[in-house]
Coordinates of C-alpha atoms in Angstrom, one line a residue:
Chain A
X1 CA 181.7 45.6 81.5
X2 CA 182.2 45.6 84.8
X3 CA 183.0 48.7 87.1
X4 CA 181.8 51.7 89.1
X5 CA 178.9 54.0 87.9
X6 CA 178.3 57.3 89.9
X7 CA 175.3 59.5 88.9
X8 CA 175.1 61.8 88.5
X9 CA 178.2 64.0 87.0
X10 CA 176.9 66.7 88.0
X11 CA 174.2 67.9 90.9
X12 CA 173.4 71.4 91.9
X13 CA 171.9 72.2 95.0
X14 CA 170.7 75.2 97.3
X15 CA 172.2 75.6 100.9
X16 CA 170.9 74.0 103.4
X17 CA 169.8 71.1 101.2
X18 CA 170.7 67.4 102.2
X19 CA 172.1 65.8 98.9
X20 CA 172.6 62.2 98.2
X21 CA 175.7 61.2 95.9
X22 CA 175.0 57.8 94.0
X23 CA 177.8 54.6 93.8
X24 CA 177.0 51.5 92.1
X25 CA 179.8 48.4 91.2
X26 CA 179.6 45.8 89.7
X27 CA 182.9 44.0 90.6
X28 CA 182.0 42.3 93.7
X29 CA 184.4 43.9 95.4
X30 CA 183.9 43.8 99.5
X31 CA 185.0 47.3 100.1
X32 CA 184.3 50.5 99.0
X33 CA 185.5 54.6 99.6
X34 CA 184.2 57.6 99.5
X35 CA 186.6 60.4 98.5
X36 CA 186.6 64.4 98.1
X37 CA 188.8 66.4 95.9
X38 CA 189.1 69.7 95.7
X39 CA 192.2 72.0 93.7
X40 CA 195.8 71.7 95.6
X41 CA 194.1 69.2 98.9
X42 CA 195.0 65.6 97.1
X43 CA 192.5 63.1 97.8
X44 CA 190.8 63.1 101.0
X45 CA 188.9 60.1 102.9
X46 CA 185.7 60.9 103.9
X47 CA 184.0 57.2 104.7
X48 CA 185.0 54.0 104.3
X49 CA 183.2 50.5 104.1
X50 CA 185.2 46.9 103.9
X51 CA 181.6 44.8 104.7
X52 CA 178.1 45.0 104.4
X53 CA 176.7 46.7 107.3
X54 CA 180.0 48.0 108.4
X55 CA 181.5 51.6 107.7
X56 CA 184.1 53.7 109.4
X57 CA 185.1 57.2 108.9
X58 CA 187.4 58.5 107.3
X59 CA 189.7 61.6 107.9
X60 CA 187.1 64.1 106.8
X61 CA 183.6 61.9 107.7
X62 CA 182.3 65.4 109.8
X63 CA 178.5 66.2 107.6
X64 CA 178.5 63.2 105.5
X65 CA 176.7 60.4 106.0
X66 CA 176.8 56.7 104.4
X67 CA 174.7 53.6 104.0
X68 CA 176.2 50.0 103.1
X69 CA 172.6 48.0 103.3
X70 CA 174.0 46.3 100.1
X71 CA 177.1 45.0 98.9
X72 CA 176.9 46.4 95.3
X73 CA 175.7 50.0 96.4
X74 CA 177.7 52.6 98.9
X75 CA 175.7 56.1 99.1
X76 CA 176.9 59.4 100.3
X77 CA 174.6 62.4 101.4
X78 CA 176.0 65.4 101.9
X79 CA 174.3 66.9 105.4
X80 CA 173.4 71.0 105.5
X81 CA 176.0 70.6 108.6
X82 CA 178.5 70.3 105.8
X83 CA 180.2 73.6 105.6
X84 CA 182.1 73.2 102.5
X85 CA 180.1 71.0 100.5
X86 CA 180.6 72.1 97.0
X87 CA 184.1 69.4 96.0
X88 CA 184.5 67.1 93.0
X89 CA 183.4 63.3 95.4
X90 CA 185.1 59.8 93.9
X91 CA 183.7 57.1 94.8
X92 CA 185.9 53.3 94.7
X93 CA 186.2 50.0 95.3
X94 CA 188.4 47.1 96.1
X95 CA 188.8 43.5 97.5
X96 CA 190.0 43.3 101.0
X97 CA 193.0 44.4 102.0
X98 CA 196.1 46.1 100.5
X99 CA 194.3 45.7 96.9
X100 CA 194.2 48.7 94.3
X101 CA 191.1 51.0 94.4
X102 CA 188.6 51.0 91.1
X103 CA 187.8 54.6 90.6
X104 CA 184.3 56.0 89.4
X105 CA 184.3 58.8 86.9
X106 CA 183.3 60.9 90.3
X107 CA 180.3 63.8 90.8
X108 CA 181.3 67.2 91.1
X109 CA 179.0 69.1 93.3
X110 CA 177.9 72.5 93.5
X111 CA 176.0 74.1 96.5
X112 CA 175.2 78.0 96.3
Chain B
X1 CA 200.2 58.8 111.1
X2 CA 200.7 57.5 107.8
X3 CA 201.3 60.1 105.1
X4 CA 202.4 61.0 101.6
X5 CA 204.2 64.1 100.6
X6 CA 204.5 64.7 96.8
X7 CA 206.8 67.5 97.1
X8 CA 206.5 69.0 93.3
X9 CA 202.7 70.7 93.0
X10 CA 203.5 71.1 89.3
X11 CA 206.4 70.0 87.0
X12 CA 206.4 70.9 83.0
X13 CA 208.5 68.8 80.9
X14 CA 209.0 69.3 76.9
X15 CA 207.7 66.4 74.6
X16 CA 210.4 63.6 74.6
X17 CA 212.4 64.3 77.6
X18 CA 212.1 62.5 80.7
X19 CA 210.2 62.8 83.9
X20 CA 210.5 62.2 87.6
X21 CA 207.9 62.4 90.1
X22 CA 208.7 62.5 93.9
X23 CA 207.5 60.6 96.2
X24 CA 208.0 60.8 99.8
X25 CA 205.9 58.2 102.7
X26 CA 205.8 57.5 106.2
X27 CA 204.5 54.0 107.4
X28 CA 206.3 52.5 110.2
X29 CA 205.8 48.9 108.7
X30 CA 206.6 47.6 104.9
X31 CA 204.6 50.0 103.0
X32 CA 202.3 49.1 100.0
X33 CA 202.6 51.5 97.4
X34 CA 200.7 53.3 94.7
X35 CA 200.7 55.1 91.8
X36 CA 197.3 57.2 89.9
X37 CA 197.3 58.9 87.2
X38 CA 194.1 61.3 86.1
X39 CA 192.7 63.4 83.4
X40 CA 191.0 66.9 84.1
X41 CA 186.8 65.9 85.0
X42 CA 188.1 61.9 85.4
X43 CA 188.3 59.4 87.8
X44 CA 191.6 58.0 88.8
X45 CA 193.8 55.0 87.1
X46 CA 196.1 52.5 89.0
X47 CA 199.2 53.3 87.0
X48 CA 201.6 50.9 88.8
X49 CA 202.1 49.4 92.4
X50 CA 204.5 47.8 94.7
X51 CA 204.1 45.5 97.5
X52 CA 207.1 43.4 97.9
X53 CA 209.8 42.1 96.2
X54 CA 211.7 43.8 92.9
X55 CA 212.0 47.1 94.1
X56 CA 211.8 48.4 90.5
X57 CA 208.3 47.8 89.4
X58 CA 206.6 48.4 85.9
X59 CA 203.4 50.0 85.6
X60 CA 201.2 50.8 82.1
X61 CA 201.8 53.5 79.4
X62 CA 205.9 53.0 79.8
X63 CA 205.8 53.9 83.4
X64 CA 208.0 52.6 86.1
X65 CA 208.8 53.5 89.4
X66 CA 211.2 52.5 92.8
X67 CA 210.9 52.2 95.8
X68 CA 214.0 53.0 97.9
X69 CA 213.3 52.3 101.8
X70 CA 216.2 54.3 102.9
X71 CA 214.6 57.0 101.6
X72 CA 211.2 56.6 102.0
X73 CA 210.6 57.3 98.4
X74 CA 209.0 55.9 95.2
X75 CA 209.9 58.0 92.1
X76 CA 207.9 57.6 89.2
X77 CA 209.6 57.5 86.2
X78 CA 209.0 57.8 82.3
X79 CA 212.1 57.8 79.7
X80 CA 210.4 59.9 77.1
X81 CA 207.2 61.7 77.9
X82 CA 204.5 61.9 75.1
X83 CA 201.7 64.8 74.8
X84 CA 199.4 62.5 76.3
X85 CA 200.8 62.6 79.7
X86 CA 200.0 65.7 80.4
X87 CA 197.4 64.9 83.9
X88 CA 197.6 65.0 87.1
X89 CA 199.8 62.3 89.3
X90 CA 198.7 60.5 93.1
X91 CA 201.0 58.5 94.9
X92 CA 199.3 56.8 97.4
X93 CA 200.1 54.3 101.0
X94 CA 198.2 52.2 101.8
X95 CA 197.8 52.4 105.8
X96 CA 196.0 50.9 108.7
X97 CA 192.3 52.7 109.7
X98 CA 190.6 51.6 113.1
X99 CA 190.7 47.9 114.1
X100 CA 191.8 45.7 110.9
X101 CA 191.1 48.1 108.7
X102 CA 193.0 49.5 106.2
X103 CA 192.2 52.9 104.2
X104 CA 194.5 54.6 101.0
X105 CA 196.2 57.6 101.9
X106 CA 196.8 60.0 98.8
X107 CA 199.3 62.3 98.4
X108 CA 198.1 66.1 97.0
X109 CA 199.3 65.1 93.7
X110 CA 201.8 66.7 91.2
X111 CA 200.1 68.4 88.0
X112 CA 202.1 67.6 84.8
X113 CA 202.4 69.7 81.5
X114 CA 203.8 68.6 78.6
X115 CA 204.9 71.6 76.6
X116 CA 205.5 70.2 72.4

């Protein structure tokens, strides 16, 4: 079946750590999101990608970091310069332009 | 900027009556319009969306919802809620990022319980 796999559900980590966050699809979508959630904020943009090779920041992209070497595969680590890292992250995908986002089952986070 | 205000943080309902979720955007041009629905630890589900046409559109799981321009809204709307709509709701815009690109901007969402 075809859709978004992020691993893993749930990571622990120590301050000061870097942390990457895993997000695979298989939809061959062009473009895909990184998201962060936490209680009462909504949904919040953190990076964004819409072609290989290509990514912009989002609303929130300050100590996060992204890779789009591939089209299937759209990593997020989470820097130490992070100050708030611990947040449930979604990752998604969609074709270009105006499309509906595919959802992953998202990674909640925890950094004492 | 482009933004989405979901005015209600929490609603509860009784099993059977109806529901309406508010919806308020701003987007300067013709908006394209979304909404999520998700469970507690889940990702997030495309429930219905609009992008021109019908102004009342249907989504899944008996929901519908319209978009009024005149009032920058898009209500989302069930008849007769069931126990098993008891999540969390998003309305989202979509909006333009830098250059041609365009991003999803959620609203904070609206938490409903379904009380039998």
């Amino acid at each position: 079946d075809g859709g978004i796999t992020q691993s893993p559900k749930y990571l622990f980590r120590k301050e000061g750590q870097n942390v990457t966050l895993s997000c695979e699809q298989n939809l061959n979508h062009d473009a895909m999101y990184w998201y962060r959630q936490d209680p009462g904020q909504g949904l919040r943009l953190i990076y964004y990608s819409q072609i290989v090779n290509d990514f912009q920041k989002g609303d929130i992209a300050e100590g996060y970091s992204v890779s789009r070497e591939k089209k299937e595969s759209f990593p997020l680590t989470v820097t130490s310069a992070q100050k708030n890292p611990t947040a449930f992250y979604l990752c998604a995908s969609s074709t270009l332009r105006d499309s509906p986002l595919h959802f992953g089952n998202g990674t909640r986070l925890t950094v004492t | 900027a482009q933004s989405v205000t979901q005015p209600d943080i929490h609603i509860t309902v009784s099993e059977g009556a109806s529901l309406e979720l508010r919806c308020n955007y701003s987007y300067g041009a013709t908006p394209y319009l979304f909404w999520y629905v998700q469970s507690p630890g889940q990702g997030l589900q495309l429930l219905l969306k609009y992008f021109s046409g019908d102004t009342l559109v249907q989504g899944i799981k008996g929901f519908e919802a319209e978009f009024k321009r005149s009032q920058s809204s898009f209500n989302l709307r069930k008849p007769s809620v069931h126990w098993s709509d008891a999540a969390e709701y998003f309305c989202a815009v979509y909006s333009m990022g830098g250059g041609s690109n365009y991003k999803l901007t959620f609203g904070k969402g609206t938490l409903l319980t379904v009380n039998p």
